[in-house]
Amino acid sequence: MPMAPARVDESVELLKALADPTRLQMVGMLKRSSEPVCICDFTASFELSQPTISHHVAKLREAGLVEVSKAGIWAYYRLKSHLDARTRALLDALV
């Protein structure tokens, strides 16, 4: 029996977000961190420009994986606190 179309769409968007190597590594950093991660830490960790890092973070936000808080000029990211069990299990398996 096919999955519900809404669930398929949700799963596809999540998998697209995680299919990029940089985004998968970013999720791993967020998962291992006990504190929110500054956008500047992502920029320092990857050999990518700040606009490219911002693009990747935006894709993770669109997929519902991360949330942001701001302090001064800096943005801090963390995994969403209320990810569903299916998403958490996928992240546990991947990172």
XYZ file of N, CA and C in Angstrom:
285
model
N 0.850 -1.175 0.000
C 0.000 0.000 0.000
C 0.894 1.236 0.000
N 0.634 2.189 -0.889
C 1.461 3.406 -0.953
C 1.332 4.257 0.305
N 2.392 5.019 0.554
C 2.364 5.965 1.675
C 1.452 7.127 1.315
N 0.995 7.823 2.341
C 0.186 9.021 2.123
C 1.035 10.062 1.389
N 0.466 10.740 0.389
C 1.239 11.725 -0.383
C 1.914 12.793 0.482
N 1.252 13.260 1.516
C 1.842 14.294 2.373
C 3.088 13.756 3.076
N 3.025 12.509 3.515
C 4.175 11.907 4.194
C 5.331 11.694 3.216
N 5.006 11.308 2.001
C 6.035 11.141 0.974
C 6.721 12.476 0.710
N 5.944 13.536 0.520
C 6.509 14.862 0.263
C 7.415 15.308 1.403
N 6.962 15.087 2.634
C 7.741 15.446 3.820
C 9.067 14.683 3.857
N 8.991 13.400 3.590
C 10.188 12.554 3.615
C 11.167 12.948 2.514
N 10.658 13.251 1.336
C 11.513 13.632 0.218
C 12.252 14.933 0.537
N 11.566 15.916 1.100
C 12.210 17.188 1.438
C 13.292 16.996 2.495
N 13.016 16.164 3.472
C 14.009 15.870 4.501
C 15.239 15.199 3.894
N 15.008 14.199 3.060
C 16.121 13.484 2.451
C 16.917 14.370 1.494
N 16.251 15.255 0.771
C 16.963 16.199 -0.099
C 17.881 17.099 0.730
N 17.379 17.571 1.850
C 18.192 18.442 2.706
C 19.418 17.715 3.231
N 19.271 16.454 3.561
C 20.379 15.691 4.129
C 21.301 15.080 3.077
N 20.896 15.108 1.810
C 21.682 14.481 0.751
C 22.941 15.264 0.396
N 23.010 16.514 0.797
C 24.190 17.323 0.508
C 25.265 17.051 1.569
N 26.511 16.789 1.149
C 27.569 16.471 2.126
C 27.793 17.562 3.177
N 27.773 18.817 2.761
C 27.989 19.904 3.717
C 26.853 19.962 4.722
N 25.625 19.862 4.248
C 24.479 19.927 5.176
C 24.474 18.737 6.132
N 24.842 17.572 5.647
C 24.894 16.400 6.526
C 25.949 16.609 7.611
N 27.096 17.176 7.241
C 28.126 17.463 8.241
C 27.654 18.531 9.229
N 26.927 19.522 8.737
C 26.399 20.556 9.632
C 25.432 19.941 10.644
N 24.565 19.060 10.179
C 23.630 18.398 11.089
C 24.396 17.579 12.116
N 25.460 16.922 11.685
C 26.299 16.170 12.627
C 26.902 17.069 13.686
N 27.378 18.244 13.268
C 27.930 19.199 14.240
C 26.858 19.625 15.239
N 25.672 19.912 14.736
C 24.580 20.350 15.615
C 24.168 19.233 16.567
N 24.146 18.024 16.062
C 23.727 16.881 16.883
C 24.719 16.621 18.016
N 26.000 16.808 17.739
C 27.035 16.550 18.746
C 27.231 17.709 19.717
N 26.737 18.875 19.363
C 26.965 20.058 20.194
C 25.917 20.176 21.293
N 26.381 20.485 22.492
C 25.447 20.679 23.605
C 24.891 22.106 23.624
N 25.523 22.989 22.878
C 25.110 24.393 22.787
C 24.796 24.735 21.338
N 23.982 25.763 21.109
C 23.756 26.211 19.730
C 25.081 26.584 19.064
N 25.162 26.358 17.765
C 26.383 26.588 16.999
C 26.253 27.911 16.245
N 27.276 28.741 16.381
C 27.306 30.030 15.695
C 27.541 29.821 14.203
N 26.895 30.631 13.398
C 27.119 30.573 11.953
C 28.601 30.767 11.646
N 29.285 31.552 12.473
C 30.727 31.778 12.268
C 31.515 30.482 12.445
N 31.040 29.565 13.290
C 31.715 28.276 13.463
C 31.571 27.407 12.218
N 30.409 27.477 11.568
C 30.247 26.750 10.303
C 31.188 27.318 9.247
N 31.261 28.651 9.175
C 32.127 29.293 8.193
C 33.583 28.907 8.434
N 33.994 28.823 9.686
C 35.369 28.449 10.015
C 35.641 26.962 9.755
N 34.619 26.131 9.831
C 34.797 24.685 9.695
C 34.842 24.202 8.248
N 34.227 24.953 7.362
C 34.145 24.542 5.960
C 34.843 25.566 5.076
N 35.427 25.121 4.011
C 36.089 26.024 3.078
C 35.064 26.577 2.095
N 34.072 27.252 2.654
C 32.977 27.818 1.858
C 32.754 29.258 2.288
N 32.219 30.043 1.394
C 31.934 31.442 1.714
C 30.739 31.534 2.663
N 30.636 32.666 3.324
C 29.520 32.887 4.243
C 28.164 32.799 3.525
N 28.010 33.357 2.316
C 26.720 33.204 1.626
C 26.370 31.742 1.323
N 27.378 30.932 1.019
C 27.122 29.511 0.752
C 26.705 28.796 2.035
N 27.361 29.110 3.128
C 26.976 28.531 4.419
C 25.543 28.938 4.756
N 25.209 30.196 4.554
C 23.845 30.667 4.823
C 22.822 29.938 3.956
N 23.174 29.663 2.719
C 22.288 28.904 1.829
C 22.025 27.509 2.401
N 23.085 26.842 2.854
C 22.930 25.496 3.409
C 22.070 25.515 4.674
N 22.304 26.487 5.528
C 21.509 26.588 6.757
C 20.038 26.866 6.412
N 19.803 27.680 5.407
C 18.423 27.963 4.989
C 17.731 26.696 4.513
N 18.436 25.855 3.804
C 17.853 24.586 3.348
C 17.499 23.689 4.543
N 18.355 23.677 5.554
C 18.065 22.888 6.755
C 16.857 23.452 7.504
N 16.740 24.766 7.529
C 15.581 25.396 8.171
C 14.302 25.072 7.414
N 14.362 25.165 6.085
C 13.195 24.857 5.252
C 12.734 23.414 5.452
N 13.674 22.519 5.680
C 13.340 21.110 5.904
C 12.836 20.855 7.320
N 12.838 21.901 8.160
C 12.328 21.754 9.519
C 13.293 21.095 10.481
N 14.581 21.112 10.157
C 15.561 20.436 11.008
C 16.192 21.327 12.059
N 16.334 22.609 11.759
C 17.038 23.490 12.684
C 16.204 24.715 13.028
N 16.581 25.308 14.147
C 15.985 26.572 14.560
C 17.111 27.534 14.896
N 16.806 28.814 14.839
C 17.832 29.839 14.988
C 17.476 30.784 16.124
N 18.505 31.270 16.795
C 18.339 32.360 17.755
C 19.433 33.366 17.430
N 19.192 34.605 17.750
C 20.168 35.649 17.428
C 20.658 36.309 18.697
N 21.935 36.648 18.680
C 22.559 37.391 19.777
C 23.489 38.408 19.126
N 23.085 39.646 19.168
C 23.864 40.677 18.494
C 23.837 40.455 17.000
N 25.016 40.440 16.386
C 25.080 40.234 14.942
C 25.160 38.765 14.556
N 25.276 37.870 15.529
C 25.475 36.455 15.240
C 24.181 35.659 15.316
N 24.096 34.660 14.456
C 22.985 33.711 14.468
C 23.512 32.384 15.004
N 22.743 31.774 15.882
C 23.113 30.500 16.493
C 22.063 29.457 16.131
N 22.537 28.289 15.731
C 21.647 27.235 15.253
C 21.728 26.008 16.143
N 20.614 25.316 16.215
C 20.547 24.030 16.914
C 19.484 23.186 16.227
N 19.577 21.885 16.441
C 18.524 21.021 15.927
C 17.227 21.390 16.617
N 16.134 21.300 15.897
C 14.843 21.584 16.516
C 14.652 20.654 17.698
N 14.134 21.189 18.763
C 13.984 20.397 19.981
C 12.878 19.350 19.873
N 11.925 19.576 18.998
C 10.781 18.644 18.911
C 10.723 17.935 17.560
N 11.855 17.369 17.139
C 11.840 16.565 15.915
C 11.073 15.278 16.194
N 10.322 14.807 15.201
C 9.560 13.574 15.424
C 10.514 12.383 15.535
N 10.012 11.310 16.087
C 10.836 10.126 16.369
C 11.453 9.558 15.096
N 10.734 9.599 14.007
C 11.226 9.077 12.731
C 12.438 9.875 12.256
N 12.364 11.193 12.370
C 13.478 12.053 11.959
C 14.672 11.845 12.879
N 14.443 11.773 14.176
C 15.534 11.527 15.126
C 16.232 10.195 14.831
N 15.434 9.170 14.533
C 16.021 7.854 14.215
C 16.867 7.924 12.950
N 16.402 8.675 11.960
C 17.175 8.842 10.732
C 18.488 9.568 11.021
N 18.428 10.625 11.786
C 19.646 11.368 12.131
C 20.604 10.502 12.936
N 20.076 9.706 13.860
C 20.925 8.805 14.640
C 21.646 7.816 13.725
N 20.954 7.353 12.701
C 21.562 6.386 11.778
C 22.596 7.025 10.859
N 22.402 8.300 10.542
C 23.277 8.977 9.584
C 24.498 9.638 10.201
N 24.341 10.216 11.386
C 25.457 10.984 11.975
C 25.773 10.522 13.380
